[in-house]
XYZ file of C-alpha atoms in Angstrom:
320
model
C 0.000 0.000 0.000
C 2.996 2.333 0.401
C 3.322 1.955 -3.341
C -0.261 3.217 -3.689
C 0.619 6.389 -1.789
C 3.721 6.934 -3.873
C 1.824 6.081 -7.060
C -0.707 8.826 -6.479
C 2.171 11.256 -6.047
C 3.996 10.169 -9.225
C 4.962 12.524 -12.019
C 4.072 10.685 -15.185
C 4.837 13.243 -17.838
C 7.749 15.534 -16.934
C 11.217 14.711 -15.694
C 12.530 16.376 -12.559
C 14.467 19.067 -14.418
C 11.328 20.087 -16.306
C 9.343 20.308 -13.081
C 11.992 22.564 -11.544
C 11.781 24.806 -14.595
C 7.990 24.930 -14.363
C 8.155 25.809 -10.686
C 10.502 28.651 -11.509
C 8.257 30.013 -14.239
C 4.852 29.483 -12.652
C 3.397 31.952 -10.148
C 6.659 33.948 -10.024
C 7.244 36.367 -7.164
C 6.246 39.049 -6.880
C 2.846 37.856 -8.090
C 2.542 39.929 -11.261
C -1.087 40.015 -12.413
C -2.210 37.323 -9.982
C -4.812 38.108 -7.352
C -3.644 36.915 -3.950
C -5.639 35.771 -0.946
C -3.228 36.487 1.871
C -2.801 34.036 4.716
C -1.106 34.556 8.067
C 0.883 31.705 9.548
C -0.319 30.708 13.024
C 1.623 27.558 13.895
C 2.869 24.221 12.605
C 1.946 20.812 13.930
C 4.744 18.266 13.974
C 4.252 14.911 15.624
C 6.779 12.419 14.255
C 4.597 12.029 11.187
C 5.498 9.823 8.249
C 3.834 11.130 5.102
C 0.591 12.421 6.633
C -2.170 12.740 4.047
C -5.309 14.378 5.438
C -6.678 16.494 8.282
C -10.087 17.308 9.736
C -11.226 19.426 12.685
C -14.145 18.581 14.959
C -16.797 21.059 16.113
C -15.039 21.097 19.488
C -11.767 22.195 17.867
C -9.800 18.954 18.028
C -7.464 18.494 15.056
C -7.318 14.935 13.664
C -4.396 14.044 11.386
C -4.078 10.892 9.288
C -0.533 9.629 9.869
C -0.804 6.896 7.286
C 2.598 5.255 7.173
C 2.544 5.056 10.977
C -1.007 3.637 10.802
C -2.335 6.110 13.346
C -4.744 8.982 13.764
C -3.059 11.680 15.839
C -5.175 14.253 17.645
C -4.142 17.768 18.714
C -5.888 20.576 20.559
C -6.800 23.862 18.883
C -3.328 25.247 19.677
C -1.600 22.327 17.977
C -0.543 20.512 21.126
C -0.680 16.725 21.073
C -3.661 15.214 22.899
C -3.809 11.508 22.022
C -3.615 9.026 19.169
C -5.334 5.817 18.196
C -4.713 2.925 15.861
C -1.857 0.620 14.972
C -0.877 -1.571 12.043
C -3.184 -4.510 11.457
C -6.492 -5.699 10.055
C -8.540 -5.949 13.238
C -11.107 -3.537 14.601
C -9.429 -0.188 15.223
C -6.286 -1.184 13.339
C -5.113 0.342 10.054
C -3.258 -0.445 6.875
C -2.151 2.883 5.364
C -5.208 5.032 6.095
C -5.484 8.078 3.824
C -8.636 10.199 4.260
C -10.794 11.387 7.151
C -14.072 13.149 7.932
C -15.841 14.064 11.185
C -19.592 14.467 11.625
C -21.351 17.040 13.822
C -21.480 14.640 16.774
C -17.719 14.124 16.610
C -17.730 10.614 15.137
C -14.577 10.036 13.110
C -14.687 8.295 9.717
C -11.359 6.993 8.379
C -10.665 5.620 4.896
C -8.579 2.562 5.797
C -7.092 2.061 2.355
C -5.091 -1.134 2.731
C -7.898 -2.896 4.591
C -10.466 -1.903 1.918
C -12.851 -0.321 4.401
C -14.011 2.792 6.205
C -13.820 2.621 9.995
C -15.906 4.729 12.368
C -14.723 5.850 15.818
C -15.918 7.864 18.776
C -14.326 11.311 19.255
C -11.953 9.645 21.709
C -10.834 7.020 19.203
C -12.864 4.016 20.335
C -13.940 1.724 17.499
C -17.657 1.753 16.630
C -18.160 0.009 13.288
C -16.886 -0.321 9.737
C -18.037 -0.260 6.125
C -16.349 -2.909 3.975
C -15.723 -1.671 0.426
C -16.071 -4.522 -2.089
C -13.833 -5.189 -5.103
C -15.080 -4.227 -8.543
C -14.748 -6.875 -11.246
C -11.900 -8.462 -9.341
C -10.049 -5.202 -8.648
C -9.620 -4.625 -4.888
C -11.069 -1.404 -3.536
C -8.684 1.351 -2.502
C -10.729 3.769 -0.370
C -8.775 7.022 -0.134
C -11.371 9.357 1.375
C -14.806 9.573 2.971
C -17.316 12.439 3.255
C -20.407 12.397 5.482
C -23.691 13.985 4.353
C -25.727 14.061 7.568
C -28.675 15.858 5.963
C -29.299 12.952 3.564
C -27.987 10.327 5.986
C -25.348 8.998 3.656
C -21.608 8.889 3.205
C -19.470 8.980 0.100
C -16.347 6.862 -0.347
C -13.659 7.385 -2.991
C -12.390 4.145 -4.548
C -9.116 5.225 -6.132
C -8.347 1.862 -7.763
C -11.723 1.572 -9.454
C -12.117 5.244 -10.385
C -15.543 5.766 -8.843
C -17.430 7.087 -5.816
C -19.608 4.792 -3.706
C -22.648 6.104 -1.839
C -23.701 4.366 1.402
C -26.733 4.924 3.609
C -26.293 5.843 7.253
C -26.463 4.240 9.704
C -27.331 1.028 7.822
C -24.190 1.123 5.640
C -26.137 -0.136 2.642
C -24.682 0.626 -0.783
C -27.129 2.975 -2.528
C -25.369 3.704 -5.789
C -22.028 4.348 -7.472
C -20.954 7.497 -9.303
C -18.520 7.423 -12.193
C -16.425 5.178 -14.395
C -12.809 5.323 -15.611
C -12.208 7.988 -18.246
C -11.777 11.661 -19.022
C -15.328 12.847 -19.692
C -17.966 14.217 -17.305
C -18.495 11.955 -14.276
C -15.469 9.913 -15.321
C -12.376 9.718 -13.143
C -8.714 8.818 -13.261
C -7.512 8.097 -9.725
C -9.819 10.287 -7.654
C -8.250 10.964 -4.272
C -9.699 13.426 -1.709
C -13.087 15.173 -1.587
C -15.336 17.493 0.406
C -18.943 18.658 0.663
C -20.102 22.281 0.641
C -22.995 23.744 2.638
C -25.445 22.720 -0.102
C -24.142 19.119 -0.026
C -22.499 19.432 -3.440
C -19.586 17.021 -3.715
C -16.115 18.208 -4.806
C -13.754 15.409 -5.884
C -10.076 15.776 -6.763
C -9.672 13.907 -10.054
C -5.910 13.632 -9.919
C -4.667 12.381 -13.285
C -7.380 14.344 -15.103
C -5.950 17.405 -13.291
C -9.295 18.799 -12.187
C -11.854 18.846 -9.415
C -15.258 17.559 -10.435
C -18.396 18.895 -8.781
C -21.507 16.714 -8.472
C -24.881 17.771 -7.113
C -26.649 15.844 -4.308
C -28.237 13.556 -6.919
C -24.810 12.721 -8.310
C -25.249 14.697 -11.530
C -22.306 16.536 -13.050
C -22.265 20.273 -12.326
C -18.859 21.503 -13.437
C -15.148 20.741 -13.572
C -12.648 23.101 -11.996
C -9.190 23.433 -13.473
C -7.687 21.308 -16.198
C -4.142 20.267 -16.989
C -1.574 23.050 -17.169
C 0.818 25.226 -15.203
C -0.760 28.685 -15.537
C -3.107 30.340 -13.069
C -6.379 28.445 -13.000
C -4.690 25.265 -14.264
C -3.876 22.236 -12.153
C -1.023 19.753 -12.362
C -1.661 17.240 -9.578
C -4.636 18.375 -7.461
C -4.991 16.538 -4.173
C -6.885 18.386 -1.435
C -10.057 20.448 -1.745
C -11.956 22.634 0.738
C -14.814 25.138 0.491
C -15.048 28.261 2.666
C -18.120 30.101 3.985
C -18.183 32.265 0.820
C -18.345 29.117 -1.358
C -14.861 29.713 -2.644
C -13.076 26.504 -3.518
C -9.475 25.919 -2.374
C -7.460 23.288 -4.247
C -3.984 22.098 -3.276
C -1.642 21.232 -6.134
C 0.872 18.801 -4.726
C 3.538 19.206 -7.399
C 3.271 22.892 -8.113
C 3.300 23.462 -4.361
C 0.534 26.063 -4.411
C -3.082 26.386 -3.317
C -5.414 28.113 -5.753
C -8.830 29.573 -4.990
C -11.808 29.426 -7.360
C -15.190 31.119 -7.154
C -18.528 29.327 -6.908
C -18.678 29.058 -10.711
C -15.310 27.321 -10.863
C -13.418 30.325 -12.276
C -9.955 31.203 -11.008
C -10.148 33.750 -8.206
C -6.729 33.887 -6.551
C -3.699 32.047 -5.288
C -2.817 31.929 -1.613
C -0.204 34.565 -0.908
C 2.393 35.549 1.632
C 1.380 39.060 2.710
C 4.822 39.863 4.111
C 6.474 39.245 0.739
C 3.688 39.970 -1.749
C 4.323 36.617 -3.393
C 2.447 33.400 -3.994
C 2.811 31.123 -0.981
C 4.711 27.930 -1.740
C 4.044 24.723 0.190
C 5.942 21.449 0.234
C 3.757 18.743 -1.314
C 0.380 20.015 -0.076
C -2.187 17.209 0.127
C -5.278 17.293 2.367
C -6.607 20.726 3.344
C -9.392 21.816 5.694
C -11.093 25.113 6.588
C -12.748 25.286 10.014
C -15.635 27.452 11.206
C -13.215 30.133 12.403
C -11.642 30.597 8.986
C -8.489 28.717 9.815
C -6.839 26.831 6.985
C -5.046 23.549 7.755
C -2.581 22.290 5.137
C -1.025 18.822 5.198
C 2.477 19.166 3.761
C 3.094 15.500 3.127
C 6.825 15.341 2.519
C 7.577 18.137 4.986
C 5.718 15.879 7.462
C 3.820 18.698 9.117
C 0.448 20.395 9.192
C 0.709 24.147 8.733
C -2.105 26.297 10.099
C -3.069 29.748 8.796
C -5.577 32.506 9.232
C -7.150 33.411 5.912
C -6.814 37.144 5.371
C -7.771 39.706 2.763
C -7.322 39.689 -0.985
C -4.685 41.775 -2.736
C -3.812 42.484 -6.342
C-alpha cells in the first residue's frame, strides 16, 4: 500500500528538471497580475509524522491528522498541542493499513478511509472503534478507499475508490450501498484516480480527479455540475490536485501537490486567486500540499506531506 501512496504522487509526464523549470516560471514572485488571498501563519503541527495525508477538525476544535505510514490517527488541541492518538498496524477492529482520508460528523464521530484494509472505519471522538463499512472489489479489482465524506442531511456517506475510479454512496447508519458514481475515463463523471473530496454547505460534492488534473463537482443527486481546473501550469490550471476545501463564501481551495501552491476558485469554478504571503507579496509555496481543511473560524489547515507537518493559517484579505 505504500506503493499506492507513492503512485498517487507520481509525475508521469515531466522529468525532474522540467518540473523545476515549471516551478521557476509558474506563479513567479512578486505575483505579477495574480490576485492573492493572503494568509497569516499561526503555527505548525509536527508529531513524528510519516507522510501524513489528510486532516479534519471537529466542532469542538480537536485536530485529527491521518498519519498513514505510521497507521495512526493523531489528535491535537486547537493550539496544535498533542492530545492523544489511536490505531496501529493490522487488520482488526481499530487497526489500520495505510489510512489516507478522514471526515468528522457534527457529533464528533470520526470516519477513516482505511485504504489497505479496503474499508471505512468509524470511531468515537476519543478514538474508540464503533463500526466499519467494507468496500467490495469491482470486477476483481480490490477497492482502494482514499477518502470519505459524510452527508448528515441525507444520511449517507461517500467513499472514494481510487483503484476503481468511482465514488460509492452508502446509507447511514445502515451502511447499505445505494449507488455508485462514475467510471474510468476523461469525460464528465469519469475519473482517473480520484483521491480526496469534500462537501459544501449545499451538499455538493467536490472530488479531486488527480490524473485528469481537475476537481469535479456533483450535485446531491450525483449529476455533473462543473469541472474546476484542467491540466496546465498557468493560473487556474492544475497539475496534480490533491486536497479540496470550500469556505463560507463558497470559494473553492485546491492544493496542487507538485506545483506546491493552493489556488482559490469562485462558486462558478473560475480562477479567483492564489494563496499569498502578505509579508512578501508573493504566492505562498508549500511542500507537497495534500489534504486541506477550513474550520468554522476561517483557519486553513494544510497537510504538507513530505515536509511531514500540518501548517495552520488565518485566511486574510485579498490583494492584487
